[in-house]
Short mmCIF file of N, CA, C and O in Angstrom, two decimals:
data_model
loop_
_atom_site.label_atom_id
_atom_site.label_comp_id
_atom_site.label_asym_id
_atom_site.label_seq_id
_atom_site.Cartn_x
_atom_site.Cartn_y
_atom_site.Cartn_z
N UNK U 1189 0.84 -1.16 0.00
CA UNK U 1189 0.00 0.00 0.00
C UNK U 1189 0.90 1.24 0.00
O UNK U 1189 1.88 1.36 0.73
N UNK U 1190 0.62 1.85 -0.59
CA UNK U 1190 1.08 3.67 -0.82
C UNK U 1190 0.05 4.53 -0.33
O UNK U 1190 -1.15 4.55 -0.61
N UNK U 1191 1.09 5.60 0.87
CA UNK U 1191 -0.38 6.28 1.33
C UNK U 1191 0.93 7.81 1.60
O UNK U 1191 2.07 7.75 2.08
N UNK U 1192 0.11 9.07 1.02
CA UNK U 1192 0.89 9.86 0.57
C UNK U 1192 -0.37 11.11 0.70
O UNK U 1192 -1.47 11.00 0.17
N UNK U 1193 -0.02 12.04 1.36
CA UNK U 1193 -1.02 13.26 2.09
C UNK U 1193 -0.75 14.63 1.34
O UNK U 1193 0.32 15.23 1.37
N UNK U 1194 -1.51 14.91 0.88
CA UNK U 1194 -1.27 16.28 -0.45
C UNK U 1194 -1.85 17.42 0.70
O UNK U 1194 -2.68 17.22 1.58
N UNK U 1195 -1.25 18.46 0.43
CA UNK U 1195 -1.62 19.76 1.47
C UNK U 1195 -1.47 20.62 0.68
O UNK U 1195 -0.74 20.62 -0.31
N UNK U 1196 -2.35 21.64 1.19
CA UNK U 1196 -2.50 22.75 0.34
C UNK U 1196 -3.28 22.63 -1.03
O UNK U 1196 -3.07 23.35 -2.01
N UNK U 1197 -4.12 21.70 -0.96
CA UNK U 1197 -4.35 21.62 -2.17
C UNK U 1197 -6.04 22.87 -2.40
O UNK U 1197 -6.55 23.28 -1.36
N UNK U 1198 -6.48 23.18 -3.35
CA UNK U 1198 -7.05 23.97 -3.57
C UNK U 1198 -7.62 24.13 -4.33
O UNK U 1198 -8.42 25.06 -4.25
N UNK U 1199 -7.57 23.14 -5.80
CA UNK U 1199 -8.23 23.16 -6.99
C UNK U 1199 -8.40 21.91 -7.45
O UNK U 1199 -7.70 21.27 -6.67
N UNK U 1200 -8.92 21.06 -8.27
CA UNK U 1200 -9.52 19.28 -8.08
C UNK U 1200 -8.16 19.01 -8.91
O UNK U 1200 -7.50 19.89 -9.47
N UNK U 1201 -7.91 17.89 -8.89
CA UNK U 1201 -6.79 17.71 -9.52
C UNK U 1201 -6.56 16.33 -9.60
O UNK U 1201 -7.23 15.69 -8.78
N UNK U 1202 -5.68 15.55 -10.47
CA UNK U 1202 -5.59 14.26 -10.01
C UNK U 1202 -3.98 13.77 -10.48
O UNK U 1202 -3.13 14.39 -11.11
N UNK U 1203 -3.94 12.46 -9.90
CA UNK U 1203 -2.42 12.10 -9.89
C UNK U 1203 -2.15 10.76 -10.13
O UNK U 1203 -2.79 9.89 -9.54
N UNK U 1204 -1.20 10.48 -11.01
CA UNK U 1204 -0.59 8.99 -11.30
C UNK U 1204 0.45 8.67 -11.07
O UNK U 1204 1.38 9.45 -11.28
N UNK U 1205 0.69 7.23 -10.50
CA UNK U 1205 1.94 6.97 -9.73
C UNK U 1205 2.60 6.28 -11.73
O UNK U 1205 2.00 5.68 -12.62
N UNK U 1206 4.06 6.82 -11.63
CA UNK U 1206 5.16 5.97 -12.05
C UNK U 1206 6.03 5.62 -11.74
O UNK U 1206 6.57 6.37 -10.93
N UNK U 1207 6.72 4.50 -12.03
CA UNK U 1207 8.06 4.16 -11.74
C UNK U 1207 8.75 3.03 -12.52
O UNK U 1207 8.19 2.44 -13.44
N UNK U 1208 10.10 2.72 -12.06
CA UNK U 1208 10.68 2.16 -12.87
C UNK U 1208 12.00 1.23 -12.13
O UNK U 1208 12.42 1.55 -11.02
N UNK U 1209 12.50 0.16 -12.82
CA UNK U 1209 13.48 -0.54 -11.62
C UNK U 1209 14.73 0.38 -12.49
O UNK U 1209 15.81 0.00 -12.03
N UNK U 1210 14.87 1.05 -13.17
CA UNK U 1210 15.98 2.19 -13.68
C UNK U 1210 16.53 2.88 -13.38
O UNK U 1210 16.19 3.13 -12.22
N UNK U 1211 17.47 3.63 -13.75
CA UNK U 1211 18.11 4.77 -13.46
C UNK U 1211 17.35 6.32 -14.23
O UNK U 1211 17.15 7.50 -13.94
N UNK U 1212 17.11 5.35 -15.38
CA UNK U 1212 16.37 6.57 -16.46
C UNK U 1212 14.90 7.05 -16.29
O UNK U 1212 13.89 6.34 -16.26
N UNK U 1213 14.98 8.39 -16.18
CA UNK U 1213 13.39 9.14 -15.87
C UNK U 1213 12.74 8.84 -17.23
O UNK U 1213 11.58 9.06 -16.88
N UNK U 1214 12.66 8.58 -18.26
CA UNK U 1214 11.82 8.24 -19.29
C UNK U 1214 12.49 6.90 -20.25
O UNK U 1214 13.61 7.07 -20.74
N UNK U 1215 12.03 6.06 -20.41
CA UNK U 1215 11.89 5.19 -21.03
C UNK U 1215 12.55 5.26 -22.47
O UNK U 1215 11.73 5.68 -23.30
N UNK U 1216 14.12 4.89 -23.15
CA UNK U 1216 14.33 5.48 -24.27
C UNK U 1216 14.33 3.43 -25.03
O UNK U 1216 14.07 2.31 -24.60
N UNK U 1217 14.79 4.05 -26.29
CA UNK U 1217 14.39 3.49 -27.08
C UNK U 1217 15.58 2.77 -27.58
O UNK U 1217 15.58 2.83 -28.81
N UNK U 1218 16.56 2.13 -27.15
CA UNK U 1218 17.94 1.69 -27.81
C UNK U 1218 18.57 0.12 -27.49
O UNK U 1218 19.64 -0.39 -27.14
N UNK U 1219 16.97 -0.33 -27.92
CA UNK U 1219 17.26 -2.07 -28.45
C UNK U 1219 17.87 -2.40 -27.76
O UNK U 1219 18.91 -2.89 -28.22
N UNK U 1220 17.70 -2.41 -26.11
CA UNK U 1220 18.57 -3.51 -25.32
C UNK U 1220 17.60 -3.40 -23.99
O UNK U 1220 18.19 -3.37 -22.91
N UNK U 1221 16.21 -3.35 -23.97
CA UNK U 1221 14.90 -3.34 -23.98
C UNK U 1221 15.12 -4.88 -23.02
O UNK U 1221 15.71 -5.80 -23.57
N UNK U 1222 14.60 -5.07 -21.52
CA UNK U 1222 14.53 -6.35 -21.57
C UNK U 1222 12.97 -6.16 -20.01
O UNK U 1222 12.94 -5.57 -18.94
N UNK U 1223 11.69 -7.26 -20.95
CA UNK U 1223 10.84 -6.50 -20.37
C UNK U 1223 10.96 -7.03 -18.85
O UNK U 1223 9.96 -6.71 -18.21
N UNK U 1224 11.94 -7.79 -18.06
CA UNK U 1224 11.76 -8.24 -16.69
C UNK U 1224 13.18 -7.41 -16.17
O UNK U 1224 12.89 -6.99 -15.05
N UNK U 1225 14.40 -7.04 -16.47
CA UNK U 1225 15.17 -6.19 -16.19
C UNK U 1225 14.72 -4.48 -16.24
O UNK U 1225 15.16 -3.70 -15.40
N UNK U 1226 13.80 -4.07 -17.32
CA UNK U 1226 13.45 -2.80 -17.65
C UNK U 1226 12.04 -2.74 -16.84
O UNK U 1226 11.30 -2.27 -17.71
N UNK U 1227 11.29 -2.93 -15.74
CA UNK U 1227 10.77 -2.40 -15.22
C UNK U 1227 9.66 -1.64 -15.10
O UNK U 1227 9.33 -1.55 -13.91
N UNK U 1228 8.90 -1.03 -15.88
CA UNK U 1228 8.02 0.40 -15.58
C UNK U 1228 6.29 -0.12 -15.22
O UNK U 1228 5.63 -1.05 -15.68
N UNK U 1229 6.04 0.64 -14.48
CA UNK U 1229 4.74 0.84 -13.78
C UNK U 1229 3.63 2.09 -13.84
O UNK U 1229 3.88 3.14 -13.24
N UNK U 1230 2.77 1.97 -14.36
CA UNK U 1230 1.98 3.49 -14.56
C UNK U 1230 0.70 2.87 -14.26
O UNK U 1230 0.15 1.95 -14.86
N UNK U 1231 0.27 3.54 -13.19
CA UNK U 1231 -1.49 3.35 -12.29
C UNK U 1231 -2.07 4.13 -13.11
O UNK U 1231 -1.54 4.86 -13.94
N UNK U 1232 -3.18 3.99 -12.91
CA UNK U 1232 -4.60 4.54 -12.84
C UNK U 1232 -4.38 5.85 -12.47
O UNK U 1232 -3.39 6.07 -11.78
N UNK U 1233 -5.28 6.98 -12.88
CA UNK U 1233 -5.52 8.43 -12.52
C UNK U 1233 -6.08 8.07 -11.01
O UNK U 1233 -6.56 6.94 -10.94
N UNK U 1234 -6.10 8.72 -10.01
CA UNK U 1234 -6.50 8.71 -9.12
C UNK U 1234 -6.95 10.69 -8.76
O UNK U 1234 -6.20 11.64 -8.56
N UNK U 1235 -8.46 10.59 -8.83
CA UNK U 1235 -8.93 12.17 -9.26
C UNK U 1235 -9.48 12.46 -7.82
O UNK U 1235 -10.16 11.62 -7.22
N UNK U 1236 -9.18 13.58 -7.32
CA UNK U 1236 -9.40 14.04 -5.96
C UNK U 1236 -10.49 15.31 -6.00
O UNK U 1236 -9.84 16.22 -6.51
N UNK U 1237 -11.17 15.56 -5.85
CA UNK U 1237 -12.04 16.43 -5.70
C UNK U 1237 -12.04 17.67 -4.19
O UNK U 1237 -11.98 17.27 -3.02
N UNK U 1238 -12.11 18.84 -4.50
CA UNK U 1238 -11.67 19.69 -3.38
C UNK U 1238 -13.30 19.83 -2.84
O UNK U 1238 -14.18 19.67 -3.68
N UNK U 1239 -13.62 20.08 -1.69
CA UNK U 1239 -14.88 20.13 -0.70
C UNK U 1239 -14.52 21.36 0.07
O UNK U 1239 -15.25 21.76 0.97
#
């Protein structure tokens, strides 16, 4: 479980978790690609509504 407390918030907004077992912030493209060493994860929008 991931549990993570936003403050200050003020306008509706929403947020998606990524990650990666990498070093690299984006995903490049240079054929040595291996999909159980290379890693990446991208959830669901998770949309918060302000009250």
């Amino acid at each position: 479980m991931i549990k993570h407390t936003l403050r200050n918030v003020e306008t509706d907004l929403y947020a998606r978790v990524r990650c990666t077992s990498t070093d690299e912030a984006e995903p490049l493209a240079d054929g040595l690609e291996s999909p159980w060493e290379d890693l990446w994860f991208y959830s669901k929008p998770v949309f918060v509504q302000v009250r």
